[in-house]
XYZ file of N, CA and C in Angstrom:
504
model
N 19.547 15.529 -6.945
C 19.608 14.853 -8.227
C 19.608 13.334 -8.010
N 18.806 12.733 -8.799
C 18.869 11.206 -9.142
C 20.463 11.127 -9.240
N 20.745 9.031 -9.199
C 21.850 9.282 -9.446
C 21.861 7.292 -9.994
N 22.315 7.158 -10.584
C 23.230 5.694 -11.469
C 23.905 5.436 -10.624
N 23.994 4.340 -9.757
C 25.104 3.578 -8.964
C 25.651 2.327 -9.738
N 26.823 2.305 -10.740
C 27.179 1.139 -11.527
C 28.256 0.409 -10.788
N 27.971 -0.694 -10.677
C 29.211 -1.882 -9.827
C 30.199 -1.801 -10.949
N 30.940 -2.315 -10.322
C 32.401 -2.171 -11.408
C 32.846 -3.285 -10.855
N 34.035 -4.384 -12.182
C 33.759 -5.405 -11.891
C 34.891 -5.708 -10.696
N 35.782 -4.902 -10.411
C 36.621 -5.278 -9.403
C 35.595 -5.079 -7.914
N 34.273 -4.528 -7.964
C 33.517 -4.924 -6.498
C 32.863 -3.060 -5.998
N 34.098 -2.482 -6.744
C 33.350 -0.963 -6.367
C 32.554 -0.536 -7.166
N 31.879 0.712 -6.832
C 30.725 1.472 -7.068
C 31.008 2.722 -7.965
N 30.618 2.958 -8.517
C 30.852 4.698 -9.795
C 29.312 5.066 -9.467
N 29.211 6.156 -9.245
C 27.816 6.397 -8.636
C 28.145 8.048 -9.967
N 27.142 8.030 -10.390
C 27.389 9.151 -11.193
C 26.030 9.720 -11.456
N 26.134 10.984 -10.986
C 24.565 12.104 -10.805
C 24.010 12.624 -12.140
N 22.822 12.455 -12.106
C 21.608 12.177 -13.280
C 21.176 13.888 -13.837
N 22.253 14.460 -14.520
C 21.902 16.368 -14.495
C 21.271 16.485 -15.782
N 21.581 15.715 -17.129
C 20.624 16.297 -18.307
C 19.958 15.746 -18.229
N 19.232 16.016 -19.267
C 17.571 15.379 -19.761
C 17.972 14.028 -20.638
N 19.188 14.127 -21.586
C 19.057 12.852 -22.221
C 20.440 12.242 -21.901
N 20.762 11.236 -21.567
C 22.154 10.478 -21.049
C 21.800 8.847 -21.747
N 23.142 8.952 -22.365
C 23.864 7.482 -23.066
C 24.505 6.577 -22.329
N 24.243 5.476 -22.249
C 24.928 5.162 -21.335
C 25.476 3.286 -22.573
N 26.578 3.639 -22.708
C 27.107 2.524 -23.291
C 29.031 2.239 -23.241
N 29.665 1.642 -24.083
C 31.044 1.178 -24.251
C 31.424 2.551 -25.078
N 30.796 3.535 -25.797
C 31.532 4.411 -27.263
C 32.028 4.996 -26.075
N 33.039 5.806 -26.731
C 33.592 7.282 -25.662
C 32.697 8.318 -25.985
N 31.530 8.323 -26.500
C 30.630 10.012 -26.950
C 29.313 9.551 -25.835
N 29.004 8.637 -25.496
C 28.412 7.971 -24.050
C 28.303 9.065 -23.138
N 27.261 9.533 -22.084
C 27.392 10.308 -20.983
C 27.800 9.371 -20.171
N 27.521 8.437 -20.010
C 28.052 7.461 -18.917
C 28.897 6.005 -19.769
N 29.662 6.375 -19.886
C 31.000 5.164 -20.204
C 31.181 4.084 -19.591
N 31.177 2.523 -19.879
C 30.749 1.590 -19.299
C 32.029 0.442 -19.893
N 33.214 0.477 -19.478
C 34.158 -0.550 -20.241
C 33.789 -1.662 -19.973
N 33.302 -2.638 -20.361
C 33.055 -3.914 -20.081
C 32.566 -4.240 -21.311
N 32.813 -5.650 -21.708
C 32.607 -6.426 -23.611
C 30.962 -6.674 -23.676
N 30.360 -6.683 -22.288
C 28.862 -7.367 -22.267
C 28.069 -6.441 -22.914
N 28.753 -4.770 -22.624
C 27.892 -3.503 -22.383
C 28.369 -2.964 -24.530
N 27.190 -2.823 -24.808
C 27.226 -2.638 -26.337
C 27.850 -0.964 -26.707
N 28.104 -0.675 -27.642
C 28.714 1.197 -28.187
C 27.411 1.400 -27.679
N 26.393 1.637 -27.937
C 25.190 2.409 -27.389
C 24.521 1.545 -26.918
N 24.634 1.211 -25.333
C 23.653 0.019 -24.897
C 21.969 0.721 -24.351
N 21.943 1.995 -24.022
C 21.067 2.363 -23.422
C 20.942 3.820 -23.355
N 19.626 4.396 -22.927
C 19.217 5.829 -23.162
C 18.963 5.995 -21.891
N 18.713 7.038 -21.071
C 17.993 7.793 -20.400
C 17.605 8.861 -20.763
N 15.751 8.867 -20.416
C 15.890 10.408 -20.915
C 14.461 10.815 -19.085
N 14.523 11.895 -19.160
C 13.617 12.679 -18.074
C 12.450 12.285 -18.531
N 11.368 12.140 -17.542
C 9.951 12.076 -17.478
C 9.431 12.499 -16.519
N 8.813 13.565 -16.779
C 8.609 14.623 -15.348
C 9.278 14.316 -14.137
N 9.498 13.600 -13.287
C 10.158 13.473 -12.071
C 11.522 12.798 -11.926
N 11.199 11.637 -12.876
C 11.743 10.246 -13.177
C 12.268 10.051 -14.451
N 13.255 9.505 -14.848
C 13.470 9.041 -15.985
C 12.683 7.890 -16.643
N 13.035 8.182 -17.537
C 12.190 6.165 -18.646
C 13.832 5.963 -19.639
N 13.843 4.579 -19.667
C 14.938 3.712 -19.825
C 14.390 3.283 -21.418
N 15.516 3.616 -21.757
C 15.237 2.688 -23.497
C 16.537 2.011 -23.657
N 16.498 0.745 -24.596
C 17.278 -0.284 -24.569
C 17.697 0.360 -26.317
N 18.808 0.459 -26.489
C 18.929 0.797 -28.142
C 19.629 0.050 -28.581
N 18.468 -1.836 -28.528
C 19.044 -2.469 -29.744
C 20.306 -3.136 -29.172
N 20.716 -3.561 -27.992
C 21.820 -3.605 -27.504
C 22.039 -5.620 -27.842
N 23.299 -5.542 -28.013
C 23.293 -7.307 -27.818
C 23.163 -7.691 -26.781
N 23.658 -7.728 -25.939
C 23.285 -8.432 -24.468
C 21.961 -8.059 -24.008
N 21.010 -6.525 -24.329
C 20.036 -6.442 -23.405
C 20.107 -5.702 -22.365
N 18.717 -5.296 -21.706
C 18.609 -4.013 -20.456
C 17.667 -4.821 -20.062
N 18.102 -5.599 -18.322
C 16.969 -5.660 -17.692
C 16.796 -4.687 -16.420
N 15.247 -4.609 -15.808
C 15.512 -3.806 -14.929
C 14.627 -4.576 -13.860
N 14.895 -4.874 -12.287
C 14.499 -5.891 -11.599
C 14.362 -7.105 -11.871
N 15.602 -7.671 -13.052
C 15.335 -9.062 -13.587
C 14.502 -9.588 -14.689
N 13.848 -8.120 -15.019
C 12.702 -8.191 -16.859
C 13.677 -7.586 -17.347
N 13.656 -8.304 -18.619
C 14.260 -7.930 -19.711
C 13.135 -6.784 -20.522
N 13.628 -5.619 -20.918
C 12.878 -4.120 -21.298
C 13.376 -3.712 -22.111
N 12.490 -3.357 -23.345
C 12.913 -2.249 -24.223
C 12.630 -1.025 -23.807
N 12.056 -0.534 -23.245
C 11.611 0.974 -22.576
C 10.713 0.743 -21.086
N 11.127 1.756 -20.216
C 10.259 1.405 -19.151
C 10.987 2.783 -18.303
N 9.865 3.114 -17.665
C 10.141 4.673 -16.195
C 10.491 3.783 -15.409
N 11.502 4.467 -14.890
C 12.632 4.048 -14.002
C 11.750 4.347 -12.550
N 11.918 3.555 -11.452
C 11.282 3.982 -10.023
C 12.302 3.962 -9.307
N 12.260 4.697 -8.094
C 13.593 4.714 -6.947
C 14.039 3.384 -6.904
N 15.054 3.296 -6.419
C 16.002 2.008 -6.230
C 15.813 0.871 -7.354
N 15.295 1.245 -8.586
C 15.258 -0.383 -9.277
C 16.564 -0.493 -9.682
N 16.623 -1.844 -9.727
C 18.315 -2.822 -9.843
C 18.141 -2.665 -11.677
N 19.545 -2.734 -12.373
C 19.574 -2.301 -13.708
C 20.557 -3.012 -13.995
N 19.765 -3.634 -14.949
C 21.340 -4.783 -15.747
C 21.880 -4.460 -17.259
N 22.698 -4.124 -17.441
C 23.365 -3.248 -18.705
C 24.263 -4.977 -19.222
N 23.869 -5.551 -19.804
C 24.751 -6.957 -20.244
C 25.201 -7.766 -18.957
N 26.405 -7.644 -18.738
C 26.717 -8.127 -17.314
C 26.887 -7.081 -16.185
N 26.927 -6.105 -16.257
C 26.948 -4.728 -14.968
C 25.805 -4.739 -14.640
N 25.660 -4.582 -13.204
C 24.584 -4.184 -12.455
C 24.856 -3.052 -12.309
N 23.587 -1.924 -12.260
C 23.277 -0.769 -11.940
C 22.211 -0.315 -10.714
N 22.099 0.714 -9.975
C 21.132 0.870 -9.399
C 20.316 2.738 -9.623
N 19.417 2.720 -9.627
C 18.498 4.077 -9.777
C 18.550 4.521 -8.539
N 19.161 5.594 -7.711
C 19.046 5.659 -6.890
C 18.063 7.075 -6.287
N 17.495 7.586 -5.468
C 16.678 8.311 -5.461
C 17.374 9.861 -4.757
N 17.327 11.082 -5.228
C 18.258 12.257 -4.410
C 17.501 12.889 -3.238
N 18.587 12.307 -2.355
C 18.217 11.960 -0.825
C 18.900 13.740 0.228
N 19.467 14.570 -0.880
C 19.561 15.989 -0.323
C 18.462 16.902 0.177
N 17.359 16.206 -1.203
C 15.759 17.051 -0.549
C 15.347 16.303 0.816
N 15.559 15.281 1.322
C 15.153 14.535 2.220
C 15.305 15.563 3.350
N 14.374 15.547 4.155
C 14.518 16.168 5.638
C 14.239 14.983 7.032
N 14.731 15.410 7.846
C 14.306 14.212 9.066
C 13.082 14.887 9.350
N 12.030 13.589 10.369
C 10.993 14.180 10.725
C 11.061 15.119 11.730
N 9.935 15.491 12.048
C 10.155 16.830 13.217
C 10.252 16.071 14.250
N 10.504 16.752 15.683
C 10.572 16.241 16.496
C 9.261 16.190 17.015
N 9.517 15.089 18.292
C 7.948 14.540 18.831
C 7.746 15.967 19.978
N 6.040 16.409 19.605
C 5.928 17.165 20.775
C 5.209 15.992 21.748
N 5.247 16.813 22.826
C 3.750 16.188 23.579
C 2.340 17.419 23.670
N 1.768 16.862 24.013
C 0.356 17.443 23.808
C -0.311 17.054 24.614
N -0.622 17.851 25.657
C -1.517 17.827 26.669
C -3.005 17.529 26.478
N -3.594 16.637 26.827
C -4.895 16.903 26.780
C -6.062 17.521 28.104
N -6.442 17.592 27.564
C -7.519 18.604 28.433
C -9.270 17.889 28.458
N -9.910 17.708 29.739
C -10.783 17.076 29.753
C -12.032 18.131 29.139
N -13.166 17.653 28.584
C -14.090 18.519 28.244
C -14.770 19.516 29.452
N -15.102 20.766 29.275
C -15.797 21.772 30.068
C -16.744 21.623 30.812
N -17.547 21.432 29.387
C -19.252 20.275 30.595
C -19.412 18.957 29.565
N -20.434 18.630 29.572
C -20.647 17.528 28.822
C -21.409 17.292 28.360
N -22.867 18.267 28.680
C -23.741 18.442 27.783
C -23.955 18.232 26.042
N -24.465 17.320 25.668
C -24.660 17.440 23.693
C -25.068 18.483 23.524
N -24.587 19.352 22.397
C -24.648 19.997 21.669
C -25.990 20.436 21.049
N -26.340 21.587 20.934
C -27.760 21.676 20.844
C -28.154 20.875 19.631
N -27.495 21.075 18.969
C -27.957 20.159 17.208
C -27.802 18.364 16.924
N -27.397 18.296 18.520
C -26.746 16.846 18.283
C -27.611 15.955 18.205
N -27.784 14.753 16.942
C -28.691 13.927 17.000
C -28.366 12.836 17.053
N -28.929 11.571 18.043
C -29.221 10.298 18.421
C -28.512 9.899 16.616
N -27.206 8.741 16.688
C -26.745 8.272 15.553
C -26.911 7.228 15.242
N -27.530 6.497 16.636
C -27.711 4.772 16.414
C -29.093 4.706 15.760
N -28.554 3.676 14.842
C -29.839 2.850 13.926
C -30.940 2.631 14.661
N -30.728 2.363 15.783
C -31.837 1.471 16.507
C -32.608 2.654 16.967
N -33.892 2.226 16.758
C -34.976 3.592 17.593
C -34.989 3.644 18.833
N -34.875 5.130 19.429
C -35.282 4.744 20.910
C -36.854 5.047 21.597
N -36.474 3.756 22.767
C -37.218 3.071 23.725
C -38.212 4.256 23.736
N -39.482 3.475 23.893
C -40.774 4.359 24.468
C -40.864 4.458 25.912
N -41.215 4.680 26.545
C -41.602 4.783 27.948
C -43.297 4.039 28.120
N -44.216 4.134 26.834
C -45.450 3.269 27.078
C -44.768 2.021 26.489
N -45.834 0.983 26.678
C -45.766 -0.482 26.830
C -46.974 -0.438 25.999
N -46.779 -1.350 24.528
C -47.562 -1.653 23.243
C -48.131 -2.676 23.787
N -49.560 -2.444 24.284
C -50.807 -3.075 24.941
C -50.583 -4.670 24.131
N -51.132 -4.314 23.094
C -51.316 -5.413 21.755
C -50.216 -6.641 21.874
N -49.246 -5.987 22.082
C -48.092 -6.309 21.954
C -47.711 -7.409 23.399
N -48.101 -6.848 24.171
C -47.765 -7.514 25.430
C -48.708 -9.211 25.505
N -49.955 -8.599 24.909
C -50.746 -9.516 25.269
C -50.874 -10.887 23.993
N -50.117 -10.625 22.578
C -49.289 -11.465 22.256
C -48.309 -12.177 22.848
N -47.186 -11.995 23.527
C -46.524 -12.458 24.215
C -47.155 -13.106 24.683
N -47.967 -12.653 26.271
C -48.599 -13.670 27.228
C -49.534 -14.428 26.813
N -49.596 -14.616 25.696
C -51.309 -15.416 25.036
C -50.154 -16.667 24.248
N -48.726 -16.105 23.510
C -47.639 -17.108 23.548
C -47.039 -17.986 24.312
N -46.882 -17.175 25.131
C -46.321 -18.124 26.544
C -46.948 -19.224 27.047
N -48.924 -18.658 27.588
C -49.500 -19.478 27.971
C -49.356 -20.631 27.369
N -49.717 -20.309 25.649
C -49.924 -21.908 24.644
C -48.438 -22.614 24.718
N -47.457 -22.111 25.147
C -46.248 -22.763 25.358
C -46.263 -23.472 26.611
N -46.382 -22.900 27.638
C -46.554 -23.706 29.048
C -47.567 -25.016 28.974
N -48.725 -24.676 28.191
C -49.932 -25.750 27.751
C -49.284 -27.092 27.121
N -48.391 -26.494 25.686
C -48.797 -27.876 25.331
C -46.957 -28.710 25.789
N -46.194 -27.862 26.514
C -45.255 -28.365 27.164
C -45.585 -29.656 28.360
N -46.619 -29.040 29.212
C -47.757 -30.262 30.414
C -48.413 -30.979 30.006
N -49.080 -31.141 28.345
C -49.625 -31.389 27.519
C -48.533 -32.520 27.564
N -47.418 -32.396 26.613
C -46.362 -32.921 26.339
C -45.476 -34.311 27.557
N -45.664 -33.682 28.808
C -45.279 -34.217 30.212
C -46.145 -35.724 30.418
N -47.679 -34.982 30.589
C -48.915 -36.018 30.917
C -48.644 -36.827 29.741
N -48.808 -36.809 28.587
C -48.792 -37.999 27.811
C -47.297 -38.646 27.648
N -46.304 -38.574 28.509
C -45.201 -39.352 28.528
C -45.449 -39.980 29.934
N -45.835 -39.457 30.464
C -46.311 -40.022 31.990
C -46.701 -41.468 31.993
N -47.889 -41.154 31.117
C -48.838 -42.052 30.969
C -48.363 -43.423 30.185
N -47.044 -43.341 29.505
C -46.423 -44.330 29.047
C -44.915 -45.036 29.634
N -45.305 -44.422 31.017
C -43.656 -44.835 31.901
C -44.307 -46.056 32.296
N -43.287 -47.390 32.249
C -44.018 -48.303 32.772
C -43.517 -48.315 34.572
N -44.554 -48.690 35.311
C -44.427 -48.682 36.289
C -43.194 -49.621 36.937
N -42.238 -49.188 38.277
C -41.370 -49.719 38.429
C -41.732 -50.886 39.624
């Protein structure tokens, strides 16, 4: 069960477990949860169930219901939010009986593969196509017909700076 953790103003805690569907929580004595303090109004606040969780309604109270520091007229309550009833702090706390610890750690052996052969269905995943084993004729002789005119007008480039070094 959920549960209301209300500070009390001498420093302790009233922790009181969340069992109906609809709970009052104010100063009247007809209140499911009774709250003596002048801040906290005859009916300061509702709880009612929402499938898992409760939702919080403010009924009209003078001082106000905030919950994480917003001031709210209605709002579903989440684990641990902080709850301000006038001047009392409250907390939502979450029921930590269903909780289990984790399992314990195994270890787990691993084991190297059998063979290593791919799989008969297995197909090549990289984007990139693969390599031919022929050499694209066309192709080559672009290159070397590039190169040459690069080597050309590079000596090209040489001789006519040559020709403007002044002699030492």
């Amino acid at each position: 069960m959920p549960k209301l953790v209300v500070n009390t103003d001498g420093g302790g805690k009233i922790s009181y477990e969340l069992t109906e569907d609809l709970i009052t929580i104010g100063r009247a004595p007809d209140c499911t949860i009774v709250i003596e303090d002048s801040s906290v109004s005859g009916h300061h606040a509702q709880m009612e169930i929402a499938g898992e969780t409760y939702r919080l309604k403010d009924l009209e109270s003078t001082n106000g219901t905030r919950v994480n520091g917003i001031p709210i007229t209605h709002t579903v309550l989440r684990l641990d939010d902080r709850i301000r009833l006038g001047a009392i702090e409250a907390r939502f706390e979450p029921d930590v009986r269903g909780s289990q610890p984790l399992p314990a750690i195994e270890r787990i052996e691993a084991k190297g593969a059998e063979t290593s052969a791919a799989p008969v269905d297995f197909e090549n995943a990289s984007p990139f196509p693969r390599r031919t084993k022929e050499r694209d004729q066309v192709r080559t002789a672009l290159v070397a017909s590039a190169m040459v005119a690069l080597l050309a007008f590079i000596g090209s480039m040489v001789a006519v700076l040559a020709m403007h070094v002044p002699a030492l």
